[in-house]
Amino acid sequence: MSSSKNRPLPQSLGLPFTGADSHAHLDDERLLPDLSGMLERAAESGVSLIVHMFLQHERYAANRNRILDAAAALPKAPDICFARGLHPEDVLRADEEEWERLVDAVKNDPLIRAVGEIGLDYHYEEGYSPSALQEPWFRRQLRLAKELDMPVVIHSRDAWDKVFAILDEEGMRDRPLLWHCFGGDETRARQIMERGWHIAFGGAATFKANGETRAALHAVLPERLMLETDCPYLAPMPWRGKTNEPALTVFTAQCLAEELGVSVESLWTLAGENARRFFGMPVGGSASAER
């Protein structure tokens, strides 16, 4: 990652080591080759926690320890914890063996702090998991999270009303639930707040055309707000179009703070502490700050 006239480095904001990226895909092929460098840049930019989404057993088995070892080898690195779930896209290939491995991991890995990302995706019409297959897997995973009293991370694309309906039917109101990559308006934000859930804003909220999403911030209770990258996707302005990584969370924080009329530092720390509480990680500093 190199700076340019139009793309300042995330370290240049000088934010404290109190932030969190609540949704990352560190095992993507675009990120793994520079895993140590990426984690180092995150720490230098103030990211004290990264929540990584493991969506397939194969990738979980191959990369869990690789990610942890990379962080442990650095003098200063973010804390790492995981979510594990079957993404709507992946249920097309899911079978009972995959399910049993998911359940085993969620029950026995202390660093898996949530079931996710799970939900519905109706954006694609061809070559994707049919809705008739997505919905039962979604319900099955919600029931697992309830059984284990674990938080849930939701993926919803072009499926607002159906996702709300299923969550209501499965008794998820007032349970720990995070709406990942929120892209709705104030009405949708209020529907989420009314149910006692949390919202994470990512890089797309910084795009010029997404004014409604930024305006929705005003309906979000401060204690329910989080930041995320969804890296390697959806890099925020001014890095839009480039490979996203946890360090770039700072630019989303900067944009949202301007919308709310608060300091970047206060929003950064607030969202970071919210993420730590939600995922059951220590609040008040990274356990990995000095190794």
mmCIF file of C-alpha atoms in Angstrom:
data_model
loop_
_atom_site.group_PDB
_atom_site.id
_atom_site.type_symbol
_atom_site.label_atom_id
_atom_site.label_comp_id
_atom_site.label_asym_id
_atom_site.label_seq_id
_atom_site.Cartn_x
_atom_site.Cartn_y
_atom_site.Cartn_z
ATOM 1 C CA MET A 1 0.000 0.000 0.000
ATOM 2 C CA SER A 2 1.576 3.243 -1.122
ATOM 3 C CA SER A 3 0.283 6.770 -0.718
ATOM 4 C CA SER A 4 -0.501 9.198 -3.484
ATOM 5 C CA LYS A 5 -1.758 12.753 -3.747
ATOM 6 C CA ASN A 6 -5.352 11.523 -3.704
ATOM 7 C CA ARG A 7 -4.948 8.497 -1.449
ATOM 8 C CA PRO A 8 -3.546 9.249 1.996
ATOM 9 C CA LEU A 9 -2.267 6.357 4.069
ATOM 10 C CA PRO A 10 -4.569 5.223 6.872
ATOM 11 C CA GLN A 11 -1.787 5.728 9.400
ATOM 12 C CA SER A 12 -1.876 9.446 8.570
ATOM 13 C CA LEU A 13 -5.112 9.900 10.536
ATOM 14 C CA GLY A 14 -3.243 9.091 13.742
ATOM 15 C CA LEU A 15 -6.141 7.294 15.377
ATOM 16 C CA PRO A 16 -5.681 5.557 18.744
ATOM 17 C CA PHE A 17 -5.318 1.792 19.056
ATOM 18 C CA THR A 18 -8.993 1.400 19.961
ATOM 19 C CA GLY A 19 -10.786 0.663 16.682
ATOM 20 C CA ALA A 20 -12.194 -2.564 15.271
ATOM 21 C CA ASP A 21 -12.907 -4.096 11.891
ATOM 22 C CA SER A 22 -15.984 -6.153 12.717
ATOM 23 C CA HIS A 23 -16.068 -8.076 9.417
ATOM 24 C CA ALA A 24 -13.043 -9.185 7.408
ATOM 25 C CA HIS A 25 -12.079 -11.985 5.029
ATOM 26 C CA LEU A 26 -8.356 -12.229 5.680
ATOM 27 C CA ASP A 27 -8.072 -15.610 3.959
ATOM 28 C CA ASP A 28 -8.947 -14.197 0.548
ATOM 29 C CA GLU A 29 -6.235 -14.880 -2.024
ATOM 30 C CA ARG A 30 -5.765 -11.133 -2.499
ATOM 31 C CA LEU A 31 -4.811 -10.683 1.157
ATOM 32 C CA LEU A 32 -3.087 -13.858 2.354
ATOM 33 C CA PRO A 33 0.253 -13.261 0.574
ATOM 34 C CA ASP A 34 0.790 -10.096 2.638
ATOM 35 C CA LEU A 35 -0.937 -11.226 5.809
ATOM 36 C CA SER A 36 1.768 -9.983 8.191
ATOM 37 C CA GLY A 37 2.083 -6.638 6.451
ATOM 38 C CA MET A 38 -1.677 -6.186 6.440
ATOM 39 C CA LEU A 39 -1.934 -6.885 10.177
ATOM 40 C CA GLU A 40 0.967 -4.560 10.881
ATOM 41 C CA ARG A 41 -0.655 -1.732 8.905
ATOM 42 C CA ALA A 42 -3.917 -2.342 10.738
ATOM 43 C CA ALA A 43 -2.229 -1.945 14.107
ATOM 44 C CA GLU A 44 -0.347 1.151 12.965
ATOM 45 C CA SER A 45 -3.667 2.665 11.873
ATOM 46 C CA GLY A 46 -5.398 2.026 15.210
ATOM 47 C CA VAL A 47 -7.220 -1.252 14.535
ATOM 48 C CA SER A 48 -7.053 -3.218 17.777
ATOM 49 C CA LEU A 49 -9.509 -5.987 16.817
ATOM 50 C CA ILE A 50 -10.313 -7.843 13.594
ATOM 51 C CA VAL A 51 -13.252 -10.231 13.377
ATOM 52 C CA HIS A 52 -12.582 -12.730 10.605
ATOM 53 C CA MET A 53 -15.405 -14.613 8.869
ATOM 54 C CA PHE A 54 -14.757 -18.296 8.196
ATOM 55 C CA LEU A 55 -17.333 -19.522 5.690
ATOM 56 C CA GLN A 56 -16.076 -22.980 4.685
ATOM 57 C CA HIS A 57 -14.492 -25.763 6.718
ATOM 58 C CA GLU A 58 -11.675 -26.170 4.212
ATOM 59 C CA ARG A 59 -10.599 -22.560 4.626
ATOM 60 C CA TYR A 60 -11.067 -22.684 8.386
ATOM 61 C CA ALA A 61 -8.851 -25.761 8.692
ATOM 62 C CA ALA A 62 -6.182 -24.315 6.417
ATOM 63 C CA ASN A 63 -6.014 -20.741 7.677
ATOM 64 C CA ARG A 64 -7.123 -20.489 11.310
ATOM 65 C CA ASN A 65 -3.671 -20.955 12.786
ATOM 66 C CA ARG A 66 -1.973 -19.192 9.903
ATOM 67 C CA ILE A 67 -3.823 -15.984 10.751
ATOM 68 C CA LEU A 68 -3.184 -16.311 14.487
ATOM 69 C CA ASP A 69 0.495 -17.111 13.989
ATOM 70 C CA ALA A 70 0.969 -14.089 11.743
ATOM 71 C CA ALA A 71 -0.484 -11.839 14.436
ATOM 72 C CA ALA A 72 1.531 -13.493 17.202
ATOM 73 C CA ALA A 73 4.783 -12.920 15.313
ATOM 74 C CA LEU A 74 4.341 -9.147 15.292
ATOM 75 C CA PRO A 75 5.430 -6.871 18.162
ATOM 76 C CA LYS A 76 2.071 -5.124 17.924
ATOM 77 C CA ALA A 77 -0.992 -6.571 16.228
ATOM 78 C CA PRO A 78 -4.772 -6.496 16.456
ATOM 79 C CA ASP A 79 -6.575 -9.101 18.491
ATOM 80 C CA ILE A 80 -8.214 -11.698 16.269
ATOM 81 C CA CYS A 81 -11.461 -13.561 16.750
ATOM 82 C CA PHE A 82 -13.683 -15.470 14.350
ATOM 83 C CA ALA A 83 -17.208 -16.030 13.165
ATOM 84 C CA ARG A 84 -18.139 -19.296 11.468
ATOM 85 C CA GLY A 85 -21.103 -19.904 9.251
ATOM 86 C CA LEU A 86 -22.469 -20.901 5.875
ATOM 87 C CA HIS A 87 -22.813 -17.917 3.560
ATOM 88 C CA PRO A 88 -25.913 -17.977 1.303
ATOM 89 C CA GLU A 89 -23.659 -18.642 -1.673
ATOM 90 C CA ASP A 90 -22.051 -21.651 0.001
ATOM 91 C CA VAL A 91 -25.208 -23.541 0.917
ATOM 92 C CA LEU A 92 -25.425 -24.711 -2.695
ATOM 93 C CA ARG A 93 -22.473 -27.013 -1.963
ATOM 94 C CA ALA A 94 -23.217 -27.720 1.694
ATOM 95 C CA ASP A 95 -23.898 -31.213 3.003
ATOM 96 C CA GLU A 96 -24.279 -32.880 6.384
ATOM 97 C CA GLU A 97 -20.529 -33.345 6.757
ATOM 98 C CA GLU A 98 -19.981 -29.610 6.317
ATOM 99 C CA TRP A 99 -22.730 -28.962 8.839
ATOM 100 C CA GLU A 100 -21.218 -31.307 11.414
ATOM 101 C CA ARG A 101 -17.830 -29.637 11.021
ATOM 102 C CA LEU A 102 -19.412 -26.212 11.431
ATOM 103 C CA VAL A 103 -21.204 -27.266 14.611
ATOM 104 C CA ASP A 104 -18.033 -28.832 16.004
ATOM 105 C CA ALA A 105 -16.030 -25.670 15.357
ATOM 106 C CA VAL A 106 -18.620 -23.330 16.809
ATOM 107 C CA LYS A 107 -18.961 -25.457 19.933
ATOM 108 C CA ASN A 108 -15.283 -26.117 20.554
ATOM 109 C CA ASP A 109 -13.181 -23.233 19.229
ATOM 110 C CA PRO A 110 -13.071 -20.520 21.915
ATOM 111 C CA LEU A 111 -12.112 -17.895 19.348
ATOM 112 C CA ILE A 112 -15.309 -18.388 17.357
ATOM 113 C CA ARG A 113 -17.487 -15.684 18.866
ATOM 114 C CA ALA A 114 -20.450 -15.625 16.489
ATOM 115 C CA VAL A 115 -22.373 -17.613 13.906
ATOM 116 C CA GLY A 116 -21.967 -15.784 10.622
ATOM 117 C CA GLU A 117 -22.124 -14.478 8.141
ATOM 118 C CA ILE A 118 -25.496 -16.058 7.423
ATOM 119 C CA GLY A 119 -28.680 -14.912 5.749
ATOM 120 C CA LEU A 120 -30.229 -14.510 2.318
ATOM 121 C CA ASP A 121 -28.897 -13.158 -0.964
ATOM 122 C CA TYR A 122 -31.369 -12.715 -3.806
ATOM 123 C CA HIS A 123 -29.144 -10.462 -5.909
ATOM 124 C CA TYR A 124 -28.132 -13.069 -8.456
ATOM 125 C CA GLU A 125 -30.559 -15.034 -10.579
ATOM 126 C CA GLU A 126 -28.266 -17.613 -12.170
ATOM 127 C CA GLY A 127 -25.473 -19.809 -10.828
ATOM 128 C CA TYR A 128 -26.321 -19.017 -7.216
ATOM 129 C CA SER A 129 -27.993 -20.853 -4.367
ATOM 130 C CA PRO A 130 -31.778 -20.898 -4.938
ATOM 131 C CA SER A 131 -33.926 -19.221 -2.307
ATOM 132 C CA ALA A 132 -35.607 -22.550 -1.534
ATOM 133 C CA LEU A 133 -32.196 -23.814 -0.391
ATOM 134 C CA GLN A 134 -30.953 -20.645 1.300
ATOM 135 C CA GLU A 135 -33.868 -20.250 3.673
ATOM 136 C CA PRO A 136 -33.729 -23.618 5.494
ATOM 137 C CA TRP A 137 -29.968 -23.318 5.987
ATOM 138 C CA PHE A 138 -30.463 -19.807 7.328
ATOM 139 C CA ARG A 139 -33.044 -21.009 9.840
ATOM 140 C CA ARG A 140 -30.881 -23.964 10.846
ATOM 141 C CA GLN A 141 -27.969 -21.700 11.668
ATOM 142 C CA LEU A 142 -30.147 -19.255 13.594
ATOM 143 C CA ARG A 143 -31.375 -22.135 15.725
ATOM 144 C CA LEU A 144 -27.800 -23.241 16.370
ATOM 145 C CA ALA A 145 -26.901 -19.733 17.522
ATOM 146 C CA LYS A 146 -29.908 -19.672 19.850
ATOM 147 C CA GLU A 147 -29.065 -23.112 21.215
ATOM 148 C CA LEU A 148 -25.524 -21.994 22.018
ATOM 149 C CA ASP A 149 -26.550 -18.448 23.011
ATOM 150 C CA MET A 150 -24.134 -16.951 20.489
ATOM 151 C CA PRO A 151 -24.281 -13.709 18.502
ATOM 152 C CA VAL A 152 -25.254 -13.762 14.838
ATOM 153 C CA VAL A 153 -23.799 -11.840 11.882
ATOM 154 C CA ILE A 154 -26.355 -11.262 9.127
ATOM 155 C CA HIS A 155 -25.825 -11.099 5.368
ATOM 156 C CA SER A 156 -28.808 -9.648 3.507
ATOM 157 C CA ARG A 157 -28.863 -8.534 -0.109
ATOM 158 C CA ASP A 158 -32.060 -7.752 -1.988
ATOM 159 C CA ALA A 159 -33.921 -9.682 0.710
ATOM 160 C CA TRP A 160 -34.815 -7.153 3.419
ATOM 161 C CA ASP A 161 -38.386 -8.175 4.119
ATOM 162 C CA LYS A 162 -37.772 -11.916 3.953
ATOM 163 C CA VAL A 163 -34.781 -11.691 6.277
ATOM 164 C CA PHE A 164 -36.783 -9.627 8.777
ATOM 165 C CA ALA A 165 -39.648 -12.120 8.582
ATOM 166 C CA ILE A 166 -37.419 -15.136 9.223
ATOM 167 C CA LEU A 167 -35.579 -13.422 12.071
ATOM 168 C CA ASP A 168 -38.889 -12.519 13.688
ATOM 169 C CA GLU A 169 -40.280 -16.026 13.209
ATOM 170 C CA GLU A 170 -37.146 -17.562 14.723
ATOM 171 C CA GLY A 171 -37.360 -15.372 17.815
ATOM 172 C CA MET A 172 -34.251 -13.276 17.216
ATOM 173 C CA ARG A 173 -35.689 -10.008 18.518
ATOM 174 C CA ASP A 174 -33.515 -8.571 21.319
ATOM 175 C CA ARG A 175 -30.838 -11.203 20.756
ATOM 176 C CA PRO A 176 -27.225 -10.224 19.872
ATOM 177 C CA LEU A 177 -27.367 -9.721 16.129
ATOM 178 C CA LEU A 178 -25.179 -7.624 13.838
ATOM 179 C CA TRP A 179 -26.442 -6.432 10.439
ATOM 180 C CA HIS A 180 -23.323 -6.634 8.293
ATOM 181 C CA CYS A 181 -22.590 -4.173 5.472
ATOM 182 C CA PHE A 182 -25.666 -2.051 6.092
ATOM 183 C CA GLY A 183 -26.841 -0.366 2.913
ATOM 184 C CA GLY A 184 -30.356 0.703 3.764
ATOM 185 C CA ASP A 185 -32.062 3.964 4.595
ATOM 186 C CA GLU A 186 -33.317 5.454 7.850
ATOM 187 C CA THR A 187 -36.470 3.323 7.786
ATOM 188 C CA ARG A 188 -34.437 0.123 7.602
ATOM 189 C CA ALA A 189 -32.093 1.331 10.330
ATOM 190 C CA ARG A 190 -35.059 2.000 12.599
ATOM 191 C CA GLN A 191 -36.458 -1.469 11.930
ATOM 192 C CA ILE A 192 -33.136 -2.918 13.082
ATOM 193 C CA MET A 193 -32.937 -0.660 16.133
ATOM 194 C CA GLU A 194 -36.524 -1.537 17.146
ATOM 195 C CA ARG A 195 -35.533 -5.195 17.283
ATOM 196 C CA GLY A 196 -32.564 -4.529 19.545
ATOM 197 C CA TRP A 197 -29.878 -5.306 16.983
ATOM 198 C CA HIS A 198 -26.568 -3.767 15.869
ATOM 199 C CA ILE A 199 -25.491 -2.239 12.558
ATOM 200 C CA ALA A 200 -22.067 -2.232 10.873
ATOM 201 C CA PHE A 201 -21.203 0.362 8.246
ATOM 202 C CA GLY A 202 -18.532 -0.374 5.664
ATOM 203 C CA GLY A 203 -16.763 1.358 2.828
ATOM 204 C CA ALA A 204 -19.870 1.597 0.649
ATOM 205 C CA ALA A 205 -21.285 4.137 3.102
ATOM 206 C CA THR A 206 -18.559 6.553 1.992
ATOM 207 C CA PHE A 207 -19.556 6.457 -1.691
ATOM 208 C CA LYS A 208 -21.051 9.683 -3.010
ATOM 209 C CA ALA A 209 -24.242 8.003 -4.245
ATOM 210 C CA ASN A 210 -25.024 6.449 -0.844
ATOM 211 C CA GLY A 211 -26.294 9.534 0.945
ATOM 212 C CA GLU A 212 -29.356 7.684 2.263
ATOM 213 C CA THR A 213 -27.130 5.169 4.013
ATOM 214 C CA ARG A 214 -25.115 7.930 5.659
ATOM 215 C CA ALA A 215 -28.333 9.670 6.691
ATOM 216 C CA ALA A 216 -29.477 6.418 8.318
ATOM 217 C CA LEU A 217 -26.665 6.865 10.846
ATOM 218 C CA HIS A 218 -28.826 9.362 12.691
ATOM 219 C CA ALA A 219 -31.300 6.585 13.528
ATOM 220 C CA VAL A 220 -28.631 4.282 14.982
ATOM 221 C CA LEU A 221 -28.137 4.211 18.728
ATOM 222 C CA PRO A 222 -24.479 4.935 19.553
ATOM 223 C CA GLU A 223 -24.065 1.694 21.498
ATOM 224 C CA ARG A 224 -25.269 -0.331 18.481
ATOM 225 C CA LEU A 225 -22.859 1.101 15.889
ATOM 226 C CA MET A 226 -19.865 -0.749 14.416
ATOM 227 C CA LEU A 227 -17.406 -0.341 11.555
ATOM 228 C CA GLU A 228 -16.233 -2.969 9.090
ATOM 229 C CA THR A 229 -14.355 -3.470 5.851
ATOM 230 C CA ASP A 230 -15.741 -6.701 4.362
ATOM 231 C CA CYS A 231 -12.226 -6.802 2.940
ATOM 232 C CA PRO A 232 -11.032 -7.390 0.302
ATOM 233 C CA TYR A 233 -14.251 -5.868 -1.030
ATOM 234 C CA LEU A 234 -15.709 -2.350 -0.953
ATOM 235 C CA ALA A 235 -12.720 -0.192 -0.078
ATOM 236 C CA PRO A 236 -13.862 3.215 1.209
ATOM 237 C CA MET A 237 -13.161 6.543 -0.375
ATOM 238 C CA PRO A 238 -10.461 7.631 -1.144
ATOM 239 C CA TRP A 239 -9.305 4.049 -1.791
ATOM 240 C CA ARG A 240 -12.404 2.966 -3.705
ATOM 241 C CA GLY A 241 -11.569 0.439 -6.431
ATOM 242 C CA LYS A 242 -8.481 -0.836 -4.621
ATOM 243 C CA THR A 243 -8.167 -3.987 -2.535
ATOM 244 C CA ASN A 244 -9.695 -3.309 0.855
ATOM 245 C CA GLU A 245 -7.946 -4.211 4.112
ATOM 246 C CA PRO A 246 -8.590 -3.586 7.830
ATOM 247 C CA ALA A 247 -6.440 -0.454 8.040
ATOM 248 C CA LEU A 248 -8.791 1.322 5.654
ATOM 249 C CA THR A 249 -11.580 1.172 8.244
ATOM 250 C CA VAL A 250 -10.265 4.535 9.417
ATOM 251 C CA PHE A 251 -11.613 6.286 6.320
ATOM 252 C CA THR A 252 -15.104 4.928 6.912
ATOM 253 C CA ALA A 253 -14.853 6.237 10.464
ATOM 254 C CA GLN A 254 -13.768 9.626 9.142
ATOM 255 C CA CYS A 255 -16.713 9.851 6.750
ATOM 256 C CA LEU A 256 -19.294 8.762 9.321
ATOM 257 C CA ALA A 257 -17.904 11.124 11.943
ATOM 258 C CA GLU A 258 -18.325 14.024 9.515
ATOM 259 C CA GLU A 259 -21.944 12.986 8.907
ATOM 260 C CA LEU A 260 -22.659 12.868 12.642
ATOM 261 C CA GLY A 261 -20.686 15.983 13.502
ATOM 262 C CA VAL A 262 -18.458 14.223 16.032
ATOM 263 C CA SER A 263 -14.712 13.696 16.261
ATOM 264 C CA VAL A 264 -13.203 10.792 14.362
ATOM 265 C CA GLU A 265 -11.432 9.662 17.511
ATOM 266 C CA SER A 266 -14.634 9.425 19.552
ATOM 267 C CA LEU A 267 -16.536 7.493 16.894
ATOM 268 C CA TRP A 268 -13.539 5.233 16.281
ATOM 269 C CA THR A 269 -13.243 4.281 19.937
ATOM 270 C CA LEU A 270 -17.001 3.969 20.438
ATOM 271 C CA ALA A 271 -17.418 1.590 17.495
ATOM 272 C CA GLY A 272 -14.355 -0.390 18.559
ATOM 273 C CA GLU A 273 -15.625 -0.865 22.097
ATOM 274 C CA ASN A 274 -19.052 -1.835 20.759
ATOM 275 C CA ALA A 275 -17.448 -4.546 18.636
ATOM 276 C CA ARG A 276 -15.429 -5.857 21.564
ATOM 277 C CA ARG A 277 -18.494 -6.123 23.748
ATOM 278 C CA PHE A 278 -20.580 -7.736 21.023
ATOM 279 C CA PHE A 279 -17.980 -10.410 20.263
ATOM 280 C CA GLY A 280 -17.012 -10.960 23.895
ATOM 281 C CA MET A 281 -13.499 -9.565 23.623
ATOM 282 C CA PRO A 282 -11.757 -7.576 26.379
ATOM 283 C CA VAL A 283 -12.631 -3.876 26.366
ATOM 284 C CA GLY A 284 -10.028 -1.246 27.185
ATOM 285 C CA GLY A 285 -7.071 -2.326 25.091
ATOM 286 C CA SER A 286 -5.800 -5.095 22.895
ATOM 287 C CA ALA A 287 -4.406 -8.210 24.515
ATOM 288 C CA SER A 288 -1.954 -8.244 21.607
ATOM 289 C CA ALA A 289 -0.742 -4.666 22.027
ATOM 290 C CA GLU A 290 2.661 -5.718 23.289
ATOM 291 C CA ARG A 291 3.945 -9.220 22.674
#
